[in-house]
């Protein structure tokens, strides 16, 4: 039996006379009346921390000190015996005491830090051990939860039913230790060895500390092991975001169903209408112009002259092959494409560009940059590396260099929409769309001083797809750089529409793409994981699908504005019919 996987034994006061008698009969093998009640209090499950009647941190300190002290003593003694050729099996009374102390402290440390050998050994010999398979105790799985609210705080709604993996008394002790700061909250996963239990304990500690309920924040149904050391630290639950499907998006001759995670009403429906219009006209076409992630460290010299020397060295084509070899050692997928430098006085900003396979590539390019910086130290020993990122990259913030030079995937997507489709599906006309695009997306954005924001709502679609497919949502900032163009063609009857997006930053491996829900969305599109036959093709395809979905979203929203339908649509689909005052109260 694995003690960690058992719920706590029910307290005797909640056990009926009949159940108490039956359970006692099952354990001891002695016949008792079904109406008899066992008056003996059940002994608590032994814990390593019960070894001394001291606070937990003092007990730990005692056994840590004892363990290392006797270990040092024994090693010192055995070294002397070896030097004097004394048999090791000949031991003195002090050595015997030290060996016993070493074993005792070792067993304590094993039991405290999650190796349950001692507890399982003791529990197997105890008459109080019980198993989930016992049908007489399955009815206690819910009733025996420890209350999740401190007595001094306002009463919180009952939390979701969670079956604890160890005794509620031990959980209670850990919660109190987290609240009073004895145990750091961030260390729960490593201490307990159970990520789900750590999240549950941390959640309760937060509720007690703040006096606020987390009721409604989901805890169950999530694999907390999958985010450990990768996606999120100190979790207490997860936020549920609905995922809608727009499509099919007919792009480059293939149909794609686009997952969109959003809480904005009308967004999926509007994008779906744009997909319908594009599909009815033969689909859209996409072109990938560039694929290069960037990282730009900042280095400093004693003079601007020395900084310019390194600039000329890095930008000299003669040196590029040598730098490429050094850079590409970081990964079998990283391939240096170019180096562009900017100066500010004696400070030099070095923008490295490289392909990164199917990964978004920030970590990959950072490792390659570090290799080059280490290599340059031999020829430029006076170079002072201030930071691996000097914001010349530029990551997760508006920057003209991303708009002009590009970052990640640079994509253009276009479609020609027939006149009858504009009228029947989009409920407007070509002339109105062209005029609105000039005055809104071009002139209006220019007056606003927009940087890469010459569009109606590209970030809406980008964010929704990013969240659904496990991308970094913060990179929506530069990934939403987009200029939307509309032009009347075929003697003014049809509409040519395009979106140019120079910095879409996506990947199909690493980060959040490995989580179950996000992986399922990538699988729906057909770009899950890495493409082994053609490395990088999955992430490039995902970037073109993002651009295609943005094209559909732009087409539909602009049509709604041109036709005067925007307000009515949002009032119909983006308003809750529920009385929210009831929930607020």
XYZ file of C-alpha atoms in Angstrom:
585
model
C 0.000 0.000 0.000
C 1.175 3.507 -0.781
C 0.326 5.748 2.151
C 0.596 8.891 0.028
C -2.333 7.872 -2.118
C -4.767 7.264 0.735
C -7.277 9.783 2.014
C -7.105 10.575 5.739
C -8.666 8.152 8.147
C -12.098 9.436 9.253
C -12.328 10.777 12.808
C -14.171 8.451 15.210
C -16.917 10.978 16.023
C -18.223 10.775 12.438
C -18.311 7.006 12.417
C -21.645 5.396 13.206
C -21.795 2.648 15.723
C -22.496 0.089 13.070
C -19.586 1.170 10.864
C -17.194 1.407 13.781
C -17.983 -2.115 14.869
C -17.730 -3.476 11.373
C -14.387 -1.766 10.711
C -12.933 -2.951 14.016
C -14.018 -6.477 13.202
C -12.398 -6.307 9.770
C -9.068 -5.139 11.148
C -8.646 -7.316 14.222
C -10.360 -10.447 13.060
C -12.237 -10.683 16.376
C -16.026 -10.985 16.320
C -17.819 -7.947 17.701
C -21.397 -6.862 17.743
C -22.463 -4.618 14.899
C -23.780 -2.143 17.408
C -20.625 -1.942 19.528
C -18.608 1.226 19.492
C -14.823 1.282 19.824
C -14.084 3.948 22.447
C -10.376 3.951 21.844
C -9.085 7.027 20.054
C -7.303 6.113 16.839
C -3.595 6.784 16.931
C -2.509 9.415 14.412
C -0.388 8.445 11.441
C 3.269 8.719 12.564
C 5.311 11.408 10.898
C 9.039 12.020 10.753
C 8.523 15.475 12.268
C 7.101 13.844 15.440
C 10.570 12.526 16.353
C 11.132 15.363 18.848
C 8.560 17.491 20.744
C 9.960 20.637 19.168
C 8.834 23.042 16.436
C 9.394 21.683 12.961
C 12.303 23.959 12.080
C 14.129 23.130 15.332
C 13.626 19.414 14.806
C 15.050 19.706 11.303
C 18.030 21.698 12.556
C 18.785 19.104 15.246
C 18.754 16.166 12.852
C 20.682 18.012 10.132
C 23.388 18.921 12.634
C 23.440 15.404 14.072
C 23.706 13.761 10.658
C 26.637 15.822 9.382
C 28.428 15.872 12.729
C 28.490 12.111 13.205
C 29.271 11.576 9.532
C 32.309 13.808 9.868
C 33.305 12.072 13.126
C 33.082 8.587 11.604
C 34.974 9.548 8.457
C 37.689 11.126 10.546
C 37.954 8.016 12.757
C 38.018 5.617 9.805
C 40.740 7.659 8.117
C 42.894 7.322 11.252
C 42.267 3.554 11.354
C 43.300 3.172 7.734
C 46.485 5.113 8.346
C 47.291 3.013 11.453
C 46.232 -0.288 9.789
C 43.540 -0.840 12.438
C 40.656 -3.131 11.301
C 37.556 -1.072 10.522
C 35.232 -3.588 12.229
C 36.848 -2.907 15.569
C 34.697 -0.108 16.955
C 34.620 1.757 20.232
C 31.541 2.674 22.249
C 31.638 6.231 20.895
C 31.767 4.909 17.342
C 28.785 2.638 17.986
C 26.828 5.612 19.333
C 27.832 7.659 16.302
C 26.720 4.912 13.884
C 23.338 4.629 15.642
C 22.930 8.421 15.535
C 23.831 8.498 11.847
C 21.249 5.833 11.017
C 18.562 7.544 13.119
C 19.131 10.963 11.573
C 19.290 9.451 8.085
C 15.921 7.718 8.595
C 14.416 10.975 9.877
C 15.645 12.950 6.872
C 14.329 10.291 4.511
C 10.916 10.397 6.118
C 10.712 14.191 6.235
C 11.763 14.857 2.653
C 9.217 12.637 0.974
C 10.802 9.182 0.788
C 8.060 7.279 2.520
C 9.981 4.115 3.396
C 9.780 4.720 7.129
C 6.144 5.775 7.145
C 5.007 2.910 4.944
C 6.991 0.413 7.062
C 5.410 1.661 10.275
C 1.936 1.875 8.749
C 2.058 -1.694 7.445
C 2.658 -2.893 11.015
C -0.024 -0.636 12.477
C -3.617 -1.703 13.071
C -4.664 1.816 12.058
C -3.587 1.463 8.433
C -6.450 1.341 5.968
C -6.897 1.307 2.234
C -9.048 3.000 -0.346
C -10.325 -0.399 -1.349
C -12.163 -0.757 1.972
C -15.821 -0.123 1.061
C -16.676 0.928 4.626
C -14.591 4.084 4.320
C -15.338 5.361 0.855
C -18.166 7.440 2.273
C -15.661 9.493 4.262
C -13.714 10.868 1.292
C -15.737 14.078 1.225
C -16.816 14.482 4.839
C -13.363 14.349 6.366
C -11.866 17.346 4.602
C -10.274 19.868 6.910
C -12.134 23.218 6.691
C -10.367 25.524 4.234
C -10.994 28.736 6.180
C -9.236 30.215 9.174
C -11.672 30.758 12.067
C -10.865 34.476 12.307
C -11.679 35.184 8.657
C -15.086 35.653 7.030
C -16.702 32.422 5.948
C -15.692 31.479 2.407
C -17.765 29.321 0.064
C -17.044 25.630 0.281
C -14.122 24.738 -2.013
C -14.193 22.006 -4.576
C -13.975 18.493 -3.238
C -10.328 17.432 -3.232
C -9.136 14.075 -1.936
C -5.915 14.803 -0.041
C -3.040 12.439 -0.632
C -1.850 12.487 2.977
C -3.562 13.044 6.306
C -5.421 16.325 6.662
C -3.496 16.911 9.902
C -0.214 16.954 7.999
C -1.658 19.223 5.312
C -2.890 21.548 8.033
C 0.570 21.698 9.574
C 2.158 22.531 6.207
C -0.464 25.207 5.479
C 0.236 26.863 8.818
C 3.962 26.736 8.124
C 3.450 28.437 4.754
C 1.225 31.101 6.282
C 3.712 31.953 9.048
C 6.655 31.860 6.610
C 8.428 28.816 8.030
C 8.096 26.979 4.717
C 8.523 29.085 1.542
C 5.565 28.739 -0.791
C 7.831 28.203 -3.786
C 9.415 25.111 -2.212
C 6.222 23.078 -1.799
C 6.645 21.075 -5.006
C 10.169 19.967 -4.140
C 9.282 19.224 -0.518
C 6.100 17.256 -1.194
C 6.936 15.614 -4.505
C 3.298 16.116 -5.531
C 2.566 19.165 -7.686
C -1.218 18.895 -7.384
C -1.079 18.701 -3.609
C 1.399 21.591 -3.507
C -0.992 23.754 -5.547
C -3.895 22.854 -3.254
C -1.919 23.681 -0.099
C -0.599 26.930 -1.566
C -4.111 27.886 -2.624
C -5.436 27.419 0.902
C -2.500 29.342 2.380
C -3.235 32.266 0.043
C -6.904 32.255 1.052
C -6.019 32.348 4.730
C -3.378 35.019 4.299
C -5.560 37.352 2.226
C -8.942 36.526 3.709
C -10.256 36.254 0.152
C -11.842 33.251 -1.467
C -10.518 31.630 -4.640
C -13.802 29.827 -5.154
C -14.413 29.737 -8.898
C -10.739 29.488 -9.843
C -10.445 25.937 -11.136
C -8.049 23.539 -9.412
C -9.112 20.071 -10.526
C -8.575 18.590 -13.968
C -5.125 20.005 -14.678
C -1.735 18.314 -14.960
C 0.435 20.413 -12.655
C 3.438 18.205 -13.332
C 3.456 19.463 -16.930
C 4.150 23.082 -15.931
C 6.779 22.416 -13.246
C 9.981 24.239 -14.143
C 8.577 25.205 -17.520
C 5.432 27.302 -17.709
C 4.338 28.683 -14.337
C 5.675 28.915 -10.800
C 3.680 28.667 -7.567
C 0.352 27.710 -9.203
C -2.922 27.836 -7.260
C -5.233 26.815 -10.107
C -5.887 27.708 -13.704
C -8.084 30.158 -15.599
C -10.621 28.747 -18.015
C -10.851 30.505 -21.377
C -13.371 29.246 -23.935
C -12.012 28.178 -27.310
C -14.030 28.781 -30.446
C -13.348 27.524 -33.963
C -13.370 29.745 -37.048
C -13.283 28.242 -40.497
C -12.639 26.561 -42.650
C -9.988 29.038 -43.708
C -9.034 28.220 -47.296
C -5.364 29.170 -47.520
C -2.937 28.165 -50.273
C -5.329 25.458 -51.426
C -5.801 23.842 -47.989
C -8.561 24.179 -45.426
C -7.707 24.989 -41.815
C -9.944 25.190 -38.758
C -8.594 27.987 -36.591
C -8.847 27.682 -32.772
C -9.338 30.988 -30.954
C -9.276 31.339 -27.158
C -11.132 34.513 -26.220
C -13.729 36.035 -23.931
C -14.752 38.715 -26.424
C -18.134 38.134 -27.962
C -18.419 38.456 -31.755
C -14.714 37.853 -32.347
C -14.940 34.210 -33.427
C -18.199 34.809 -35.294
C -16.738 37.777 -37.149
C -13.555 35.895 -38.095
C -15.693 32.969 -39.214
C -17.672 35.267 -41.522
C -14.411 36.510 -43.033
C -13.316 32.901 -43.595
C -16.625 32.234 -45.337
C -16.144 35.184 -47.694
C -12.584 34.154 -48.516
C -13.610 30.530 -49.083
C -16.419 31.575 -51.435
C -13.889 33.405 -53.617
C -11.344 30.617 -54.031
C -9.295 31.173 -50.881
C -6.325 33.305 -49.868
C -2.656 33.059 -50.749
C 0.280 33.619 -48.421
C 3.964 34.386 -48.873
C 6.646 33.937 -46.211
C 9.206 36.685 -46.736
C 11.583 36.055 -43.851
C 12.148 33.697 -40.926
C 14.624 35.007 -38.349
C 14.443 35.438 -34.584
C 16.648 38.176 -33.121
C 18.567 38.927 -29.946
C 20.643 42.059 -29.396
C 23.085 42.281 -26.489
C 24.539 45.616 -25.409
C 28.305 45.901 -24.813
C 30.387 48.829 -23.668
C 33.946 49.962 -24.382
C 36.198 52.636 -23.002
C 35.725 54.751 -26.107
C 33.465 55.085 -29.116
C 36.479 54.274 -31.281
C 36.784 50.800 -29.761
C 33.031 50.242 -30.070
C 33.183 51.130 -33.771
C 36.095 48.716 -34.247
C 33.891 45.838 -33.097
C 31.010 47.101 -35.240
C 33.149 47.011 -38.376
C 34.517 43.596 -37.428
C 31.063 42.088 -36.945
C 29.590 43.568 -40.118
C 32.554 42.596 -42.311
C 31.431 39.724 -44.609
C 34.896 38.167 -44.289
C 34.262 37.380 -40.626
C 30.708 36.126 -41.000
C 31.585 32.473 -41.663
C 33.724 32.257 -38.536
C 31.020 33.872 -36.408
C 28.405 31.538 -37.907
C 30.358 28.450 -36.873
C 30.638 29.750 -33.313
C 26.969 30.779 -33.170
C 25.574 27.577 -34.672
C 27.187 25.403 -31.987
C 24.313 26.342 -29.677
C 21.788 24.110 -31.471
C 21.424 21.826 -34.459
C 18.572 24.082 -35.633
C 20.113 27.523 -35.019
C 21.561 29.079 -38.162
C 22.983 32.601 -38.045
C 21.607 34.758 -40.859
C 22.923 38.219 -40.187
C 24.359 40.750 -37.742
C 23.273 44.389 -37.592
C 24.837 46.885 -35.185
C 23.701 50.163 -33.689
C 25.766 52.577 -31.598
C 25.049 55.063 -28.834
C 28.331 56.704 -27.866
C 30.710 54.027 -26.624
C 27.861 51.494 -26.299
C 27.334 48.956 -29.069
C 24.065 47.095 -29.722
C 24.543 43.914 -31.752
C 21.383 42.489 -33.361
C 21.842 38.811 -34.265
C 19.291 37.196 -36.592
C 18.947 33.437 -36.973
C 16.539 30.699 -37.968
C 15.359 28.475 -35.098
C 13.548 25.513 -36.622
C 10.052 24.913 -35.252
C 10.779 26.666 -31.960
C 9.925 30.304 -31.405
C 13.618 30.466 -30.633
C 14.346 33.090 -27.992
C 16.349 30.727 -25.793
C 18.080 29.199 -28.798
C 19.284 32.507 -30.208
C 20.323 33.691 -26.737
C 22.626 30.688 -26.352
C 24.171 31.359 -29.761
C 24.723 35.009 -28.857
C 26.458 33.999 -25.651
C 28.800 31.749 -27.644
C 29.771 34.645 -29.904
C 30.298 37.037 -27.004
C 32.615 34.545 -25.321
C 34.504 34.130 -28.607
C 34.909 37.887 -29.057
C 36.456 38.356 -25.621
C 39.771 37.013 -26.879
C 40.136 39.725 -29.566
C 38.287 42.421 -27.613
C 39.256 41.882 -23.967
C 38.155 45.417 -23.073
C 34.568 44.620 -24.121
C 32.198 44.844 -21.161
C 28.984 42.859 -21.697
C 26.252 44.881 -20.016
C 23.318 42.625 -20.887
C 22.381 39.736 -23.151
C 19.406 41.841 -24.276
C 19.766 45.541 -24.955
C 16.238 46.143 -26.352
C 17.558 46.438 -29.904
C 15.969 43.007 -30.486
C 13.197 44.154 -29.684
C 11.058 41.758 -27.658
C 7.539 42.337 -26.259
C 7.424 46.076 -26.833
C 6.594 48.376 -29.751
C 9.701 49.027 -31.838
C 10.222 50.459 -35.296
C 13.032 48.010 -36.016
C 10.605 45.068 -35.868
C 8.193 46.940 -38.129
C 10.936 47.724 -40.647
C 13.413 44.841 -40.415
C 11.030 42.158 -39.192
C 11.361 39.614 -36.380
C 10.249 36.011 -36.349
C 8.184 35.292 -39.444
C 7.401 38.014 -41.987
C 4.224 37.114 -43.888
C 1.992 38.660 -46.556
C -1.490 37.246 -47.120
C -3.925 38.339 -49.835
C -7.309 37.499 -51.356
C -9.633 38.865 -54.006
C -13.275 39.055 -52.863
C -15.965 38.985 -55.559
C -18.505 41.797 -55.717
C -21.460 39.496 -55.041
C -19.737 38.040 -51.966
C -19.045 41.537 -50.633
C -22.749 42.309 -50.946
C -24.306 39.003 -49.834
C -21.878 37.792 -47.168
C -20.269 41.007 -45.941
C -23.386 43.163 -46.411
C -21.541 46.170 -47.842
C -19.917 47.322 -51.099
C -16.385 47.553 -52.455
C -16.227 51.359 -52.655
C -17.253 51.766 -49.012
C -14.612 49.288 -47.831
C -11.810 50.955 -49.818
C -12.723 54.406 -48.549
C -13.018 53.249 -44.932
C -9.650 51.480 -45.069
C -7.891 54.643 -46.299
C -9.497 56.932 -43.739
C -9.384 54.529 -40.787
C -6.473 52.111 -41.115
C -4.094 54.412 -42.989
C -4.893 58.083 -42.313
C -6.438 57.527 -38.901
C -3.531 55.420 -37.677
C -1.050 57.983 -39.029
C -2.770 60.785 -37.129
C -2.616 58.624 -34.002
C 1.113 58.107 -34.505
C 0.652 54.358 -34.744
C 3.703 52.113 -34.888
C 2.792 49.033 -36.912
C -0.886 49.515 -36.128
C -2.265 50.243 -39.578
C -5.111 47.779 -39.212
C -8.546 47.383 -37.644
C -7.943 44.716 -34.976
C -5.126 42.352 -35.933
C -4.140 41.923 -32.270
C -7.580 40.470 -31.499
C -7.020 37.485 -33.758
C -3.326 37.131 -32.937
C -3.965 37.060 -29.190
C -6.789 34.536 -29.480
C -4.723 32.136 -31.581
C -1.636 32.650 -29.404
C -3.501 31.697 -26.228
C -5.168 28.709 -27.856
C -1.929 27.297 -29.281
C 0.430 27.941 -26.353
C 2.385 30.895 -27.723
C 3.750 33.672 -25.513
C 0.807 36.101 -25.210
C 3.137 39.038 -24.481
C 4.647 38.686 -27.947
C 1.292 39.769 -29.323
C 2.796 43.273 -29.109
C 5.137 42.875 -32.072
C 3.338 39.933 -33.680
C 0.314 42.168 -34.290
C 2.314 44.620 -36.407
C 0.148 44.734 -39.518
C -0.839 47.002 -42.388
C -4.150 46.226 -44.060
C -4.557 47.279 -47.697
C -7.798 47.316 -49.708
C -8.117 48.165 -53.374
C -10.867 47.948 -55.974
C -9.894 45.694 -58.898
C -11.500 44.337 -62.071
C -12.954 47.714 -63.061
C -13.936 48.474 -59.482
C -16.194 45.464 -59.105
C -14.065 43.237 -56.872
C -12.005 43.871 -53.765
C -8.337 43.024 -53.338
C -7.439 42.832 -49.643
C -4.090 42.041 -48.059
C -2.339 42.045 -44.692
C 1.418 42.455 -44.305
C 2.747 41.239 -40.960
C 6.550 41.542 -40.596
C 7.039 40.111 -37.090
C 4.892 37.078 -36.230
C 6.666 35.186 -33.435
C 5.383 31.632 -33.135
C 6.636 28.123 -32.492
C 5.190 24.619 -32.382
C 7.601 23.175 -29.804
C 8.628 24.364 -26.346
C 6.876 26.519 -23.782
C 3.107 26.310 -23.607
C 2.808 24.320 -26.837
C 3.479 21.141 -24.840
C 0.437 21.522 -22.577
C -2.438 19.183 -23.341
C -5.070 21.748 -24.408
C -2.692 23.864 -26.459
C -1.176 20.784 -28.044
C -4.667 19.663 -29.079
C -5.275 23.009 -30.799
C -1.988 22.728 -32.679
C -2.959 19.212 -33.681
C -6.268 20.519 -35.041
C -4.386 22.858 -37.342
C -1.917 20.120 -38.298
C 1.246 21.701 -36.899
C 1.721 19.871 -33.601
C 5.363 19.450 -32.596
C 8.416 19.597 -34.816
C 8.465 18.640 -38.469
C 11.272 16.094 -38.739
C 11.283 15.956 -42.534
C 11.495 19.738 -42.927
C 12.542 21.463 -39.685
C 10.833 24.807 -39.274
C 7.977 24.161 -41.702
C 5.377 23.688 -38.944
C 6.099 27.032 -37.301
C 6.168 28.761 -40.685
C 2.804 27.250 -41.574
C 1.365 28.394 -38.255
C 2.547 31.939 -38.993
C 0.797 31.951 -42.380
C -2.406 30.629 -40.771
C -2.238 33.451 -38.218
C -1.926 35.954 -41.082
C -4.792 34.277 -42.945
C -7.029 34.472 -39.896
C -6.093 38.139 -39.445
C -7.067 38.723 -43.083
C -10.473 37.180 -42.395
C -10.922 39.197 -39.209
C -9.971 42.456 -40.896
C -12.321 41.824 -43.793
C -15.295 41.091 -41.548
C -14.815 43.906 -39.023
C -14.235 46.521 -41.708
C -17.402 45.346 -43.448
C -19.379 45.603 -40.204
C -18.156 49.172 -39.673
C -18.833 50.152 -43.289
C -22.352 48.733 -43.077
C -23.037 50.294 -39.674
C -23.510 46.882 -38.043
C -20.757 47.006 -35.419
C -22.776 48.394 -32.515
C -25.816 46.230 -33.179
C -23.694 43.081 -33.447
C -21.918 43.717 -30.170
C -25.142 44.561 -28.379
C -26.567 41.254 -29.587
C -23.599 38.898 -29.138
C -21.315 40.625 -26.638
C -23.853 41.307 -23.909
C -24.860 38.870 -21.171
C -28.575 38.352 -20.611
C -27.942 37.381 -16.970
C -28.511 39.758 -14.092
C -24.912 40.331 -13.010
C -25.997 42.170 -9.858
C -27.006 38.812 -8.378
C -23.497 37.479 -8.884
C -21.889 40.661 -7.591
C -23.873 40.473 -4.376
